[in-house]
PDB file of C-alpha atoms in Angstrom:
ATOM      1  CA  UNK A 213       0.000   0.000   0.000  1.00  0.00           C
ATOM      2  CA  UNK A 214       2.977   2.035   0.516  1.00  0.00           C
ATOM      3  CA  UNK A 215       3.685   2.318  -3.017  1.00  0.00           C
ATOM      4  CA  UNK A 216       0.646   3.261  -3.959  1.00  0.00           C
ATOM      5  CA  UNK A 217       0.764   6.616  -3.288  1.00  0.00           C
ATOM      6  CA  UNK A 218       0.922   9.350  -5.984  1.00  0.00           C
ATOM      7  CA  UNK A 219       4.712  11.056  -6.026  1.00  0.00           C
ATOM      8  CA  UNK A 220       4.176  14.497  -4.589  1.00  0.00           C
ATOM      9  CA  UNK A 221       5.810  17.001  -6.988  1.00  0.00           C
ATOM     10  CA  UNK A 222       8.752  18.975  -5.921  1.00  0.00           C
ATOM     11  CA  UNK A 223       7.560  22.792  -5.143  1.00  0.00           C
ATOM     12  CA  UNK A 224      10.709  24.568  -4.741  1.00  0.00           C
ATOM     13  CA  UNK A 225      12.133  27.421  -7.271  1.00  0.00           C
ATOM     14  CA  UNK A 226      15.900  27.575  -8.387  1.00  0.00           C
ATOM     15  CA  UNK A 227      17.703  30.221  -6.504  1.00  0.00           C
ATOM     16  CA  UNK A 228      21.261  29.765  -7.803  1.00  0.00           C
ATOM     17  CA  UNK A 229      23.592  27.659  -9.986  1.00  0.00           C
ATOM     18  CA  UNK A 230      26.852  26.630  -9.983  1.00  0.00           C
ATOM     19  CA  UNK A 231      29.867  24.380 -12.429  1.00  0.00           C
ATOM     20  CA  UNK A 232      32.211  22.720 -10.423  1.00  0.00           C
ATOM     21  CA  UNK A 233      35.421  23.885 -11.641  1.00  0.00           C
ATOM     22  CA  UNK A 234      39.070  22.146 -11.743  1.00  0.00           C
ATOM     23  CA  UNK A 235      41.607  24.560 -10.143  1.00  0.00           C
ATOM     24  CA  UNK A 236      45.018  23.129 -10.937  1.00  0.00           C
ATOM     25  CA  UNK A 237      48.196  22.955  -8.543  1.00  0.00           C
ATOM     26  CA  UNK A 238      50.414  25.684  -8.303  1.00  0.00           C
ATOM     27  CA  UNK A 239      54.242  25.741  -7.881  1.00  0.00           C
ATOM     28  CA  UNK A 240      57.214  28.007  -6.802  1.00  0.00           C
ATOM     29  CA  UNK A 241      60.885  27.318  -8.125  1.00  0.00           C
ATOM     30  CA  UNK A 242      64.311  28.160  -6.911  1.00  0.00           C
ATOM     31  CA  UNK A 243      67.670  27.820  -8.190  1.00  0.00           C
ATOM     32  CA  UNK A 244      71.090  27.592  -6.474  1.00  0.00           C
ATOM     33  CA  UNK A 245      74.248  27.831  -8.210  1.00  0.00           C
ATOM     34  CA  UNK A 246      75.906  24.253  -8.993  1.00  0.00           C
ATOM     35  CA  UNK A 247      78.976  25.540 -10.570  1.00  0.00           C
ATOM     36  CA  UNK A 248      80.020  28.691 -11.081  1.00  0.00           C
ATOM     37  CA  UNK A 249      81.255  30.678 -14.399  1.00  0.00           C
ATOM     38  CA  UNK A 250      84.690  29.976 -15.350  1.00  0.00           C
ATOM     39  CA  UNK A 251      87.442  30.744 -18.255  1.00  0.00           C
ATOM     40  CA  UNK A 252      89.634  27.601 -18.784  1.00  0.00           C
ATOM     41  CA  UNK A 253      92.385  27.541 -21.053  1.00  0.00           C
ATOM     42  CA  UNK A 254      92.472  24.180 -24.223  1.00  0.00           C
ATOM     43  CA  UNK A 255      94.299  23.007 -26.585  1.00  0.00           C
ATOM     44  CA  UNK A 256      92.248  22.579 -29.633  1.00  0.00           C
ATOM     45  CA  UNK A 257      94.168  21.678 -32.970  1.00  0.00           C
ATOM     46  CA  UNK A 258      97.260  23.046 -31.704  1.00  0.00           C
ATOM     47  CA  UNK A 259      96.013  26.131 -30.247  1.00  0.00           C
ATOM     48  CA  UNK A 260      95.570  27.250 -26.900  1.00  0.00           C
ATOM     49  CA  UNK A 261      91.731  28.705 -26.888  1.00  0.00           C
ATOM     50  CA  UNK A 262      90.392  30.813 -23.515  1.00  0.00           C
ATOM     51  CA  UNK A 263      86.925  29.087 -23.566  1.00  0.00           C
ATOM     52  CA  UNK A 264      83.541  30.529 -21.177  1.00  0.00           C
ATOM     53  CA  UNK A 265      81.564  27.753 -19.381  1.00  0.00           C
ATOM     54  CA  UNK A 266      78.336  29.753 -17.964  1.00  0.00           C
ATOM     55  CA  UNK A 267      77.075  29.129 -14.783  1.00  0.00           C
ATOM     56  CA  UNK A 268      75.173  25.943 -13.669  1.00  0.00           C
ATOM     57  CA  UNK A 269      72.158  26.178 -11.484  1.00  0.00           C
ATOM     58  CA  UNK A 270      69.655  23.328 -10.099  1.00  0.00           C
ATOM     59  CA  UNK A 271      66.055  24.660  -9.987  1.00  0.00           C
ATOM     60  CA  UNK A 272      63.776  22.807  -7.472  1.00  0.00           C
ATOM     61  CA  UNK A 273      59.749  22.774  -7.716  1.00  0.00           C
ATOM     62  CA  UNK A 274      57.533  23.074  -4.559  1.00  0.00           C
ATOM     63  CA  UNK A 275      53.865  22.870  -4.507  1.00  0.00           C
ATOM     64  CA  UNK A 276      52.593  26.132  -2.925  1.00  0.00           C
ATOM     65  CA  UNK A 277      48.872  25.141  -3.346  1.00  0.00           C
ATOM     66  CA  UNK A 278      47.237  21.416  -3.768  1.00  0.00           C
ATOM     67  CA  UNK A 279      44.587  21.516  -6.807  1.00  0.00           C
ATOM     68  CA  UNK A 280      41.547  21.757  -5.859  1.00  0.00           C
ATOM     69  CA  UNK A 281      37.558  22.180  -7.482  1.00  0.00           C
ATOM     70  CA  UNK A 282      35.628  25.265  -7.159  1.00  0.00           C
ATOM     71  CA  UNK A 283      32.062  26.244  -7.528  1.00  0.00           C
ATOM     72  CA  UNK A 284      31.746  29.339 -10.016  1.00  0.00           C
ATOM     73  CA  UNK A 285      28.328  30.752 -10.482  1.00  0.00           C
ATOM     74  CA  UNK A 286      26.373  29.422 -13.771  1.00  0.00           C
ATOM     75  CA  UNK A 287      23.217  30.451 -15.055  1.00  0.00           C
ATOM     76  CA  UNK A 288      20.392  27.788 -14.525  1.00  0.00           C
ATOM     77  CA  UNK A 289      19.136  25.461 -17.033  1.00  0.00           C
TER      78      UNK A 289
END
């Protein structure tokens, strides 16, 4: 007898919508120097050549913020 019963419409109104929204992770980096600029002397097809080796720096990631979903206001179907 339970199931019987008519379904009783749903009376309410829609007052707001919202998408669910992927925010992605963000990151920081820093470096620190590895090796350092330097002039070194060669020999190179009988020559002595001054060559320039630039600088060497490691760059590390860290996760500042985790990703994350957020609800951003949508006009209702």
């Amino acid at each position: 007898m339970l199931f019987a019963a008519p379904a009783v419409a749903w009376e309410g109104q829609k007052v707001a919508c919202y998408d669910k929204h992927w925010v992605p992770a963000t990151y920081y980096t820093t470096k620190h120097l590895e090796m350092a600029a330097k002039h070194q002397w060669e020999h190179v097809d009988g020559q002595y050549v001054k060559v320039y080796y630039p600088p060497v720096y490691m760059e590390k990631t860290h996760l500042q913020k985790a990703g994350h979903y957020v609800l951003r206001k949508a006009p209702c179907n």
